[in-house]
XYZ file of C-alpha atoms in Angstrom:
636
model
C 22.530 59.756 17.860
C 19.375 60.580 16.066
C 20.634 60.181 12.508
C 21.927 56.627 13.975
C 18.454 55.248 15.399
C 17.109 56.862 11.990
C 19.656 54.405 9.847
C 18.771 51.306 12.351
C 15.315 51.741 11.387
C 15.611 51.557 8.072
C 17.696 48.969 7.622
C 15.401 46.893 9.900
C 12.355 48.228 7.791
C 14.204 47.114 4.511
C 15.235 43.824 6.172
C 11.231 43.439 6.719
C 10.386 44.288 3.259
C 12.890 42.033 1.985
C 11.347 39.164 4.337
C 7.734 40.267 3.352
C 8.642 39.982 -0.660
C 9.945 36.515 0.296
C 7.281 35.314 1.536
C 5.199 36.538 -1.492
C 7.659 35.260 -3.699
C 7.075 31.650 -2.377
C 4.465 29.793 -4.431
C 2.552 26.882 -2.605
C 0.168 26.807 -5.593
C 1.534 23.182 -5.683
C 2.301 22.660 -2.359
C 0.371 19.447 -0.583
C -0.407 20.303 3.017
C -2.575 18.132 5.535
C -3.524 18.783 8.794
C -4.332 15.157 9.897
C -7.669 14.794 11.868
C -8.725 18.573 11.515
C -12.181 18.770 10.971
C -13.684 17.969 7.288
C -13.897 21.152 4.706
C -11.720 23.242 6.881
C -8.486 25.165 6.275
C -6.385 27.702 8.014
C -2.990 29.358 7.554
C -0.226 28.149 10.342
C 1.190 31.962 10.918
C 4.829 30.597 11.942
C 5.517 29.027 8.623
C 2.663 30.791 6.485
C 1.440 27.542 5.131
C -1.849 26.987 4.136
C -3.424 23.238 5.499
C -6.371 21.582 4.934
C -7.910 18.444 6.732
C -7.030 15.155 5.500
C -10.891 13.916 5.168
C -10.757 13.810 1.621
C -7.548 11.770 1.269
C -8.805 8.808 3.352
C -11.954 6.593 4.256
C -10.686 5.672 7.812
C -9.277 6.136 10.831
C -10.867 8.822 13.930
C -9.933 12.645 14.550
C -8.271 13.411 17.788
C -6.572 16.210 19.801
C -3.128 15.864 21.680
C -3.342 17.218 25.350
C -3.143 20.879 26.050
C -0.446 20.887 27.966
C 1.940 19.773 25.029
C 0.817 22.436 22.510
C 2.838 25.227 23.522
C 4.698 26.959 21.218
C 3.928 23.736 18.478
C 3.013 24.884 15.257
C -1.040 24.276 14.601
C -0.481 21.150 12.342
C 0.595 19.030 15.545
C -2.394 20.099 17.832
C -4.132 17.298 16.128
C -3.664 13.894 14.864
C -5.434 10.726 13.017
C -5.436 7.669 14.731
C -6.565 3.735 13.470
C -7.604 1.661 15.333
C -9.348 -0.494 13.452
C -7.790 -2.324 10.223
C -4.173 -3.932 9.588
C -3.608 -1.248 6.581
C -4.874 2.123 6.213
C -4.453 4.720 3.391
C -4.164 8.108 2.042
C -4.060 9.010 -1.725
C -3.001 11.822 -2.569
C -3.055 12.872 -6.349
C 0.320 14.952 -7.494
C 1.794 15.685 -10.563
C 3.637 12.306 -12.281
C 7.611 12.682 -12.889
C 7.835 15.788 -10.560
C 10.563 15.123 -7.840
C 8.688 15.509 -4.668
C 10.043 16.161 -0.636
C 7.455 14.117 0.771
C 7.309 14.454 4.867
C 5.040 12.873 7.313
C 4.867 14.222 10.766
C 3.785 12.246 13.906
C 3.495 14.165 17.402
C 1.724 11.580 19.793
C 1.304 14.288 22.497
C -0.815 11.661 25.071
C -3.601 12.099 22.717
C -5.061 9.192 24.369
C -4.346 9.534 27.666
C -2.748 6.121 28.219
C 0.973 7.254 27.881
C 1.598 4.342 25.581
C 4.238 4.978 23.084
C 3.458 3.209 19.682
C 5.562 1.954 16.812
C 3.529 0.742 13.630
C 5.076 1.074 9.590
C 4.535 3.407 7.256
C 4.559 2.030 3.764
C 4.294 4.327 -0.147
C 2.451 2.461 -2.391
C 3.617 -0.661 -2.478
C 7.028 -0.486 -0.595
C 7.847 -0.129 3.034
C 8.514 2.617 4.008
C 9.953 2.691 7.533
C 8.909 2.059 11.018
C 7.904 4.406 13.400
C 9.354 4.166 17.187
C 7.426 7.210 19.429
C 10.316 7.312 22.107
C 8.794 10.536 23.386
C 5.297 11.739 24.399
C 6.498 15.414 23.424
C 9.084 15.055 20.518
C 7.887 14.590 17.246
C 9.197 12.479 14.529
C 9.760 13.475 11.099
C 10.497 11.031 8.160
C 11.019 12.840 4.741
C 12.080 10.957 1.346
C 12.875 12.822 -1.666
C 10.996 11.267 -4.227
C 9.572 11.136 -8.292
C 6.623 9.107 -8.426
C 5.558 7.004 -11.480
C 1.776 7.370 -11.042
C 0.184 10.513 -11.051
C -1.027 9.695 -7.036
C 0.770 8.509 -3.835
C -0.075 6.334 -1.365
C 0.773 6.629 2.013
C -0.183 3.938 4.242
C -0.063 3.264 8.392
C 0.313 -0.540 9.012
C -0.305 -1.984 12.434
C 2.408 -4.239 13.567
C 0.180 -4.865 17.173
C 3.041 -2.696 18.558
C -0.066 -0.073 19.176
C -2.447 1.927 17.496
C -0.874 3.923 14.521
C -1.668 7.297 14.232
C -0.297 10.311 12.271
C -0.215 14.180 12.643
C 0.898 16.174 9.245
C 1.784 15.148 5.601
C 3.616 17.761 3.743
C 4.375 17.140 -0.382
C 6.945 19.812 -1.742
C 7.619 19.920 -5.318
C 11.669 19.933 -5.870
C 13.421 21.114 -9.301
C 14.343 17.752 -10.953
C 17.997 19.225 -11.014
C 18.059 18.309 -7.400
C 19.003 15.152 -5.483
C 19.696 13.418 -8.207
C 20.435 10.120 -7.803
C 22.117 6.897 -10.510
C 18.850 4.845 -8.587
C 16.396 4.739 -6.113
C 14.759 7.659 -3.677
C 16.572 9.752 -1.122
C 15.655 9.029 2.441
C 16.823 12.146 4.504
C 19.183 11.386 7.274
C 20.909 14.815 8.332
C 19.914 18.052 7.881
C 21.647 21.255 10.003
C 22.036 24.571 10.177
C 25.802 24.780 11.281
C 26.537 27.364 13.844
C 23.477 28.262 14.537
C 22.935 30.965 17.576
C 19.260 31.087 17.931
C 18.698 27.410 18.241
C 15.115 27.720 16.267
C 14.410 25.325 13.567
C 14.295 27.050 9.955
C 11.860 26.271 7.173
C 9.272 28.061 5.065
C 9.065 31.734 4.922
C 12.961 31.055 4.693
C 13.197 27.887 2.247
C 11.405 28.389 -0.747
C 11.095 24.277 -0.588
C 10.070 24.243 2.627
C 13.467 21.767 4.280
C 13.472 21.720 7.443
C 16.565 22.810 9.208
C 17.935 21.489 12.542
C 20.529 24.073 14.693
C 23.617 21.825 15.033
C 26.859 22.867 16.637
C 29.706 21.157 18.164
C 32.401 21.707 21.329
C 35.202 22.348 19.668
C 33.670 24.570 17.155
C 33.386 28.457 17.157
C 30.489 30.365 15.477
C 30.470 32.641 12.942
C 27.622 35.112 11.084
C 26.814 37.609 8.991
C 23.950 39.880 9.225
C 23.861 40.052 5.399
C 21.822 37.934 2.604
C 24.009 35.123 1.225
C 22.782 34.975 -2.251
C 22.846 31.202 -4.160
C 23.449 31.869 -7.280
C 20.663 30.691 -10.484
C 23.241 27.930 -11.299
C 23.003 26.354 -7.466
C 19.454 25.049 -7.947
C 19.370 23.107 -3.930
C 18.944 27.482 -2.565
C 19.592 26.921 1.153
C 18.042 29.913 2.745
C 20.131 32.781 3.571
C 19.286 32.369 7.043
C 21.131 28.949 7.165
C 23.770 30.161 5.262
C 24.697 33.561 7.585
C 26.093 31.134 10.031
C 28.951 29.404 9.688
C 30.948 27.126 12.131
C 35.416 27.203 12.005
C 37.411 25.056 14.549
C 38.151 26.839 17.781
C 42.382 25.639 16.963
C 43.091 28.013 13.609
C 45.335 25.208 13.179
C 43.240 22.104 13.454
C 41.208 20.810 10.863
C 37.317 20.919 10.830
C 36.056 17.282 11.580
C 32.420 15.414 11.377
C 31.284 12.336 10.980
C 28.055 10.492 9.557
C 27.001 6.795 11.441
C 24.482 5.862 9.492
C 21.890 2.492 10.979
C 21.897 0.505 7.662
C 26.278 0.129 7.165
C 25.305 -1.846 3.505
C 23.053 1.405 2.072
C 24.472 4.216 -0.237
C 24.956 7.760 0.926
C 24.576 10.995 -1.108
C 26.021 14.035 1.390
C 25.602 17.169 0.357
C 27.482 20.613 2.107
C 26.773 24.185 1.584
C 29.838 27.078 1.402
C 29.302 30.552 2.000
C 32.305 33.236 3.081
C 30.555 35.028 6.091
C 33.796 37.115 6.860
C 34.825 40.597 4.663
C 38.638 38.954 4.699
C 41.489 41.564 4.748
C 44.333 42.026 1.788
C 46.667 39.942 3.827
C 43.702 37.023 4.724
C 43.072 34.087 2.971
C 40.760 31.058 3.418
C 41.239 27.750 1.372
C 40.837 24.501 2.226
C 40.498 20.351 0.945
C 37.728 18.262 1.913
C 39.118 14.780 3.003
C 36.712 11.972 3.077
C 37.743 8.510 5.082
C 41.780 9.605 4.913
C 41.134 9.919 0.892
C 40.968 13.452 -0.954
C 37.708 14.047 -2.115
C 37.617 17.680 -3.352
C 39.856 20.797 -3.339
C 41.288 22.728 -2.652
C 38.034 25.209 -2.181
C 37.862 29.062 -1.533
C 34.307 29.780 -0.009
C 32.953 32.837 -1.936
C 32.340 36.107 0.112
C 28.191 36.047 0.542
C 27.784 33.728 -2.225
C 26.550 29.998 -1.781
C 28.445 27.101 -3.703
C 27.616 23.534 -2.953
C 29.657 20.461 -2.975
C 28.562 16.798 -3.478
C 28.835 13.487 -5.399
C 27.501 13.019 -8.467
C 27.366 9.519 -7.391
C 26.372 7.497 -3.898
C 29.510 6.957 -1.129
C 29.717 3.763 0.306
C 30.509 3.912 3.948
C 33.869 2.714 5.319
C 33.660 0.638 8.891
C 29.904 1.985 8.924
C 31.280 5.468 8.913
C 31.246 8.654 6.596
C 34.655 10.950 8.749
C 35.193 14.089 6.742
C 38.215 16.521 7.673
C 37.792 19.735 6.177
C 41.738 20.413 6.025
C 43.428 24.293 5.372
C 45.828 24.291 2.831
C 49.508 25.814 3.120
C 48.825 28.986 2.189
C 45.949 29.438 4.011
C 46.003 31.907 7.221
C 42.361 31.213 8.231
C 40.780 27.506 9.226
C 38.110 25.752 6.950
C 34.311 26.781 7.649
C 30.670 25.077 6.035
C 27.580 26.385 6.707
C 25.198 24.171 6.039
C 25.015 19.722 5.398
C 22.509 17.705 4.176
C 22.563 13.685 4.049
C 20.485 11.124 2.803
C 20.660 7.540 2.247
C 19.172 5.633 -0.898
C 16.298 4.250 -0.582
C 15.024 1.770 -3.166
C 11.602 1.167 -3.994
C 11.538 -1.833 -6.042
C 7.944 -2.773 -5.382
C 5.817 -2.013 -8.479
C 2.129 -1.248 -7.779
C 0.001 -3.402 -9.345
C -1.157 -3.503 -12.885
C -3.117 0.145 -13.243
C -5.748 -1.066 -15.500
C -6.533 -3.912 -12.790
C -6.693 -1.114 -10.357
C -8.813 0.796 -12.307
C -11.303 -1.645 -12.936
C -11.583 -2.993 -9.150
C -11.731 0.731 -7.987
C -14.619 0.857 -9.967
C -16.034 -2.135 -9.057
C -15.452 -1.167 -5.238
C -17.398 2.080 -5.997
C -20.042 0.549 -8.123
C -21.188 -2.377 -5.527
C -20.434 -0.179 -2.503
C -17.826 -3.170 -1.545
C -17.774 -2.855 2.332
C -14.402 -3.910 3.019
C -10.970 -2.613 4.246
C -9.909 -1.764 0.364
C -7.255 0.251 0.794
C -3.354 1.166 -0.468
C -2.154 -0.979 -3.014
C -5.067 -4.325 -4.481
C -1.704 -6.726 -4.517
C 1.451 -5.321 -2.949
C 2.889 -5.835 -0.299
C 1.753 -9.316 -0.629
C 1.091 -9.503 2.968
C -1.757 -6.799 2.965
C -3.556 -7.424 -0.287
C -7.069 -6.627 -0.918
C -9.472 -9.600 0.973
C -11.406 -11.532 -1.805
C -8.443 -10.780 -4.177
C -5.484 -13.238 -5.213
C -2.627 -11.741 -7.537
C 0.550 -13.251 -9.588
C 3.973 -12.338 -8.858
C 6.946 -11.525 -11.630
C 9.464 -10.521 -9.692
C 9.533 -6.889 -9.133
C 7.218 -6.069 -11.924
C 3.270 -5.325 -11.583
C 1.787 -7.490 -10.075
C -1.865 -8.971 -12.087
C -5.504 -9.668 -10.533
C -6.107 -13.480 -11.245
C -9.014 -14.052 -8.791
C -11.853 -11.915 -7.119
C -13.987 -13.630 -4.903
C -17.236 -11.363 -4.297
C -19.291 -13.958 -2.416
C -21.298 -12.876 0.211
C -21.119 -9.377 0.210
C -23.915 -7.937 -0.902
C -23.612 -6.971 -4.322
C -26.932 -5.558 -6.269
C -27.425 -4.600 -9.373
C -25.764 -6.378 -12.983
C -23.034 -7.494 -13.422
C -19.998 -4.595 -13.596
C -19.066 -4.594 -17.284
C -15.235 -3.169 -15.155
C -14.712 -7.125 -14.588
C -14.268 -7.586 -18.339
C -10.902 -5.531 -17.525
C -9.053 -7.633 -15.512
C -7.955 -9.719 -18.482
C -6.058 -11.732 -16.284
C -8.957 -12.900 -14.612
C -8.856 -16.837 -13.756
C -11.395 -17.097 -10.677
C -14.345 -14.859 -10.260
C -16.966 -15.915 -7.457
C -19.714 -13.673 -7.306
C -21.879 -16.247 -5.495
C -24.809 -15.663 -2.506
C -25.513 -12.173 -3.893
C -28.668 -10.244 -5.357
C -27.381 -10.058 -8.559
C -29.961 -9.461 -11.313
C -29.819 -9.820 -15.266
C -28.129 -11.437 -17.909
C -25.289 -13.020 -17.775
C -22.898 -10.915 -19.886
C -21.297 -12.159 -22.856
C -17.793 -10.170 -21.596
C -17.400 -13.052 -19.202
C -16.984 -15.077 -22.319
C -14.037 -12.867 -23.672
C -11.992 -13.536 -19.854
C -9.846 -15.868 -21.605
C -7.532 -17.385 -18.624
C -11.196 -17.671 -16.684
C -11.539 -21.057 -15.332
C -13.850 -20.871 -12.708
C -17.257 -18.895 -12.688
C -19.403 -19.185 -9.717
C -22.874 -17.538 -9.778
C -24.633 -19.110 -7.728
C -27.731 -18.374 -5.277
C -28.434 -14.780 -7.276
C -31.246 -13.626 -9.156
C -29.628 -13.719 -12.581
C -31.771 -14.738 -15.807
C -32.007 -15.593 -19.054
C -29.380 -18.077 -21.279
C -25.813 -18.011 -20.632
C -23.570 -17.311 -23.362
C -22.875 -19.940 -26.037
C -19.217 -20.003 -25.249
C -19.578 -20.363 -21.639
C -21.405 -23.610 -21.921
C -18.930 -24.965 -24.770
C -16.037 -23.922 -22.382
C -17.812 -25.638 -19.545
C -18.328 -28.830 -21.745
C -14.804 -29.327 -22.572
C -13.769 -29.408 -18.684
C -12.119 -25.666 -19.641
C -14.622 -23.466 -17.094
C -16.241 -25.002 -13.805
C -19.266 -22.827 -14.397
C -21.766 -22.901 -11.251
C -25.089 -20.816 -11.904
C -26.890 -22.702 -8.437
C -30.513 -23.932 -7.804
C -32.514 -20.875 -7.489
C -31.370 -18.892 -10.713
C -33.962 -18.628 -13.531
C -31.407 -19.723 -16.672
C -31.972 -21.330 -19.592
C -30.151 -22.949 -22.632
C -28.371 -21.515 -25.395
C -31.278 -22.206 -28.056
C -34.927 -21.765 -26.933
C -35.320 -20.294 -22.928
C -37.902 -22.234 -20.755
C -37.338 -22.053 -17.761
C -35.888 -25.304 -15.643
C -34.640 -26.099 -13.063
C -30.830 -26.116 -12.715
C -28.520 -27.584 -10.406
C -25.247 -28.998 -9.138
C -26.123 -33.031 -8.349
C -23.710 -34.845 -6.809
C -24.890 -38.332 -6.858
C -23.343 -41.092 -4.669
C -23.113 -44.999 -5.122
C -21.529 -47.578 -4.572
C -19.132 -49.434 -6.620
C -21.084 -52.133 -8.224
C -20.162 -54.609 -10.901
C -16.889 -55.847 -11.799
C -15.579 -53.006 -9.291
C -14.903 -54.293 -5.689
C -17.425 -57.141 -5.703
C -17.626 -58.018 -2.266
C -17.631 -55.001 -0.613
C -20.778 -54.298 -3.789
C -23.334 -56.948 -2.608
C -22.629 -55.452 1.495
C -24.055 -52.314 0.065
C -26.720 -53.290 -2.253
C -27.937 -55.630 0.343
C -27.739 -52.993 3.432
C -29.804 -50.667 0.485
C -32.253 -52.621 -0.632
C -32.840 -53.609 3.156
C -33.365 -50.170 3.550
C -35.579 -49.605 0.654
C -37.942 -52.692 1.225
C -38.411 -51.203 4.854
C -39.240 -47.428 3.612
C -41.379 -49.139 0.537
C -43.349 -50.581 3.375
C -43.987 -47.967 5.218
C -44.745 -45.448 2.181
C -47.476 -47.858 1.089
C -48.828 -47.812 4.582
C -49.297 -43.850 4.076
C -49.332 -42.571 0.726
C -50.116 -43.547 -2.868
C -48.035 -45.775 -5.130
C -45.319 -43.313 -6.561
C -44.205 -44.049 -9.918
C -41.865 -41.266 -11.115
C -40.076 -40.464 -7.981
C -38.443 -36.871 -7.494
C -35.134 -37.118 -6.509
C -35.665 -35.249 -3.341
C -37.847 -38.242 -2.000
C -35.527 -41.032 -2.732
C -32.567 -42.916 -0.271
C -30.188 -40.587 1.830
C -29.470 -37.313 1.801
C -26.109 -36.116 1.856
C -24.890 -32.682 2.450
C -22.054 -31.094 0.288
C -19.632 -31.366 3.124
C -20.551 -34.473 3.338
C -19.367 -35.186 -0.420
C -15.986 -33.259 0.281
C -15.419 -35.798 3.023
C -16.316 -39.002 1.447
C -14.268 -38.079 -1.313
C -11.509 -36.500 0.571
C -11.932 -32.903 -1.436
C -12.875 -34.694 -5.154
C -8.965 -36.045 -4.792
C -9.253 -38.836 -6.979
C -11.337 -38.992 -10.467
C -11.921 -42.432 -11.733
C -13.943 -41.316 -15.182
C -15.592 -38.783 -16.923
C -18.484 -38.840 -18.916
C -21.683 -36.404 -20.625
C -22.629 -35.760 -17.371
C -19.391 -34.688 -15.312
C -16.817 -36.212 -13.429
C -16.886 -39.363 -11.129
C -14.954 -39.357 -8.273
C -13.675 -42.240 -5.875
C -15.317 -42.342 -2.073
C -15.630 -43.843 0.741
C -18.435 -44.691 3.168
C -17.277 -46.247 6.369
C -15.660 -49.295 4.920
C -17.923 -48.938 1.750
C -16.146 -48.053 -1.367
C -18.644 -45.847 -4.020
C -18.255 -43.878 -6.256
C -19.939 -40.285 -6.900
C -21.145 -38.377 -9.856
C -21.115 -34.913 -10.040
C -23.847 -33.040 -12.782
C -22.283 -30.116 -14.714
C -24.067 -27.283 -13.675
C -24.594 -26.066 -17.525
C -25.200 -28.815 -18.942
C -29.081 -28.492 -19.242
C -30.289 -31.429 -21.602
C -27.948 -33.854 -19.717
C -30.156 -32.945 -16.515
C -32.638 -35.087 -17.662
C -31.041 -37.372 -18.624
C -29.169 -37.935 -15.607
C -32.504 -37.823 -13.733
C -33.873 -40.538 -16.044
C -30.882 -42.370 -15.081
C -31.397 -41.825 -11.817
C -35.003 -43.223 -11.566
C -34.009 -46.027 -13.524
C -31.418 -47.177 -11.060
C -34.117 -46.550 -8.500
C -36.740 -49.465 -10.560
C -34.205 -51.763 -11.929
C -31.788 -53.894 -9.361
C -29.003 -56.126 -10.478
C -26.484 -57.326 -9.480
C -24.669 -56.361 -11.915
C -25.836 -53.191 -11.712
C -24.934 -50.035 -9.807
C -27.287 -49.811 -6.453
C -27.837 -45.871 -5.955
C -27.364 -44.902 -2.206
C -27.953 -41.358 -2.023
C -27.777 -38.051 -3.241
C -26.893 -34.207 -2.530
């Protein structure tokens, strides 16, 4: 009796040693493991699994730490207690920097536990990078959900973002990035979306994962009614040439139809019927088999043969799959593990895994665009919701930004608009790197400086707006040129201290609409109606200016006829919809005022010498009244 307990405890205290040097033998050197809304700089080992986690601070600019409610923490592992919820912002992102071309099990956990107190079970979308992801239905206030896609990034980051769909506030608990040999999953195209993964005949009912997987899979207990168990108290070994190594845990139970007769039957009903399927099941004998015992079986898939016949090897894991994806029959996957003739034992498996292909077709956008307006972000301090992706999806690109679409490849920055958001400082030399660059409005700013001669090298750039800063100094030769030949609308506004391209005194530079009517051999009639209803006007303010004041003879233009605003310019001519010339000065537009047809000239903000002379013009038209002349009737 002695000598037995004595043998019981060793082989328990060798069964611990061999757990112990399992555990050590597991390196998470490159393991990814957030803990989402646990305090900032803190970490801690979760002493079920033996994973280390840190908070998710560093990973993200958004969203607020919160705790689910006692009462559901239980036996949960620490990662659930807490969780990060947004409630602010349509799109909000982690990056997470990994290691580019390694095959990745990427899992995000999300345990809403009545964190808020309101009972209120969310759904929101989770989207990498550029691509959606998947939605996310809490059906449960105490059962979390786990979405895992097997994965090999192109970028040497991920981004995983939570999208509001006003379905409630999205919120997420764990994310969990295990490196996977590249000899795994592999797949003709696309990612591996995890559909199915069970421990068959399990008899402890506890889910299985590290300190047991070396990748860290989660493993689901799964057994069926007409099913009988069987185990094995010994380690099932998978061999160097099996690289997928389902733990030997898993693989020490094994399920066998309760009829020795009957097949072994399962099927797979998978939500999308169109998407491919890659199933994957794991053999292991569990039985010492007798002289006069056999055990060999086919593997029948949808009434067709699809492998054997197979003899599970005593102890010794072999598993079985597709090189390429299985297309569903009737929306169904029915396998029939059949015995063969010879066989005097029914079929077993241990272990299935199945996944569903998930394509990603979404590029990112351009990465030297992203790299120069993730500088720019962190050079100005931009205080806006920039997160996830600058362009893609489409629907939640970066505000300010406008991006062209190829098809599935990158998309390109073609327009930044900065205005109004308090930028200090020069310009950021990282603009000169969005070569695609067609629009840039970096207007109502504090902008100080030169404007840089890298703006000249933007060559799709057709519209430059720096207005109301404090920028100085000329602007670059080939700016003006461009904005000569009608190439660039180039705006540099009223109060900025510029000067031409040859000697720099400083003048004063603005955008001058100027309206008037349509005088001449232009619409003659409706002509003398507003010359006469101006030069009413101006005989009556004449009057009453030599009542008052001194005889004016060079006018400014800020003291003569009516004001109009700019709006007021966009109205009369219906958005500049209709040019009827173009001349030193600018464009001319067609208008309207009431029933008053004019017509209104619009300066070129760079051209400096033609200021004058359009103010000289100006004046003129103010001193000198024909009828055949143009009658001025106002100005902006």
């Amino acid at each position: 009796m002695v000598m037995g307990r004595f043998k019981h405890f060793i082989a328990e205290l060798l069964c611990g040693l061999a757990l112990i040097l399992l555990v050590h033998a597991q390196d998470q050197s490159d393991f990814v493991s957030l803990d989402c809304g646990f305090p900032e700089n803190s970490s801690y080992t979760e002493w079920k699994t033996g994973v280390g986690y840190i908070s998710d601070a560093g990973f993200i600019d958004s969203g607020i730490n919160r705790q689910i409610s006692t009462e559901f923490k239980g036996d949960l592992q620490q990662q659930l207690w807490s969780l990060r919820s947004f409630p602010e912002g349509i799109r909000n992102c982690y990056r997470i920097k990994i290691m580019q071309g390694t095959k990745y099990l990427i899992r995000a956990t999300f345990f809403y536990g009545n964190y808020d107190g309101e009972s209120k079970l969310p759904e929101f979308d989770v989207h990498l990078g550029a691509n959606m992801w998947g939605t996310i239905k809490i059906t449960n206030v105490s059962i979390s959900f786990v979405k895992e896609l097997i994965h090999v990034p192109s970028l040497n980051y991920i981004q995983l973002c939570l999208v509001n769909t006003q379905r409630g506030t999205p919120f997420i608990s764990a994310i969990e990035l295990r490196p996977l040999p590249n000899s795994t999953y592999v797949t003709t195209d696309g990612s591996l979306e995890r559909l199915w993964r069970v421990d068959v005949g399990s008899e402890s009912n506890i889910q299985y994962r590290c300190k047991f997987d070396v990748y860290d899979r989660m493993w689901w207990p799964f057994n069926f009614r007409e099913w009988t168990g069987l185990s094995s108290s010994l380690t099932i070994e998978s061999p160097s040439s099996n690289p997928y190594r389902p733990p030997s845990v898993v693989m020490s139970t094994a399920a066998t139809p309760i009829n020795d007769s009957a097949p072994l039957e399962f099927h797979l009903e998978p939500e999308d019927v169109t998407a491919k399927h890659y199933i994957y099941m794991h053999f292991a004998e569990v039985v010492k088999l007798k002289a006069n015992q056999s055990r060999s079986f086919n593997v029948i898939l949808n009434g067709k043969h699809w492998y054997g016949p197979y003899v599970p090897k005593y102890l010794w894991t072999t598993t079985l799959y597709s090189k390429d994806a299985l297309n569903s029959t009737g929306g169904q996957y029915f396998f029939s593990l059949v015995k063969t003739e010879n066989s005097t034992l029914p079929p077993i498996i241990n272990a299935i895994e199945a996944y569903s292909v998930k394509n990603l077709l979404q590029s990112e956008t351009d990465q030297e665009d992203v790299g120069a307006i993730t500088k720019i972000k962190s050079t100005y301090g931009v205080k806006r919701n920039w997160q996830g992706d600058p362009c893609a999806p489409q629907t939640y690109s970066w505000e300010g930004l406008n991006c062209s679409y190829d098809g599935y490849n990158a998309p390109r920055v073609i327009s930044l608009n900065l205005s109004s958001s308090g930028l200090t400082g020069k310009i950021s030399a990282d603009i000169s790197n969005l070569v695609m660059l067609q629009c840039l409005d970096l207007s109502n700013n504090s902008l100080t400086g030169l404007v840089p001669d890298f703006l000249s090298q933007l060559q799709y750039l057709t519209v430059l707006n720096l207005e109301r800063n404090q920028l100085s100094g000329s602007i670059p030769t080939e700016l003006l040129e461009r904005s000569k030949n009608g190439s660039l609308l180039l705006s540099v506004g009223e109060s900025s201290n510029f000067c031409g391209s040859g000697s720099c005194k400083k003048k004063k530079n603005i955008v001058m609409p100027v309206v008037a009517s349509t005088g001449g051999f232009f619409i003659i009639s409706l002509t003398v109606a507003a010359i006469l209803w101006v030069l009413r006007r101006r005989k009556q303010q004449h009057k009453a200016q030599e009542d008052t004041k001194p005889n004016v003879q060079n006018p400014s233009l800020e003291s003569i006829q009516r004001q109009f605003t700019y709006s007021d310019v966009q109205r009369i001519t219906n958005n500049l919809e209709r040019a009827i010339g173009k001349g030193g000065f600018g464009t001319v537009y067609h208008g309207c005022i009431d029933d008053t047809q004019v017509a209104v000239k619009i300066l070129s903000p760079s051209s400096f010498q033609g200021y004058q002379q359009f103010e000289a013009e100006v004046k003129l038209l103010l001193r000198v009244h024909h009828k055949n002349l143009t009658s001025l009737i106002g100005y902006c």
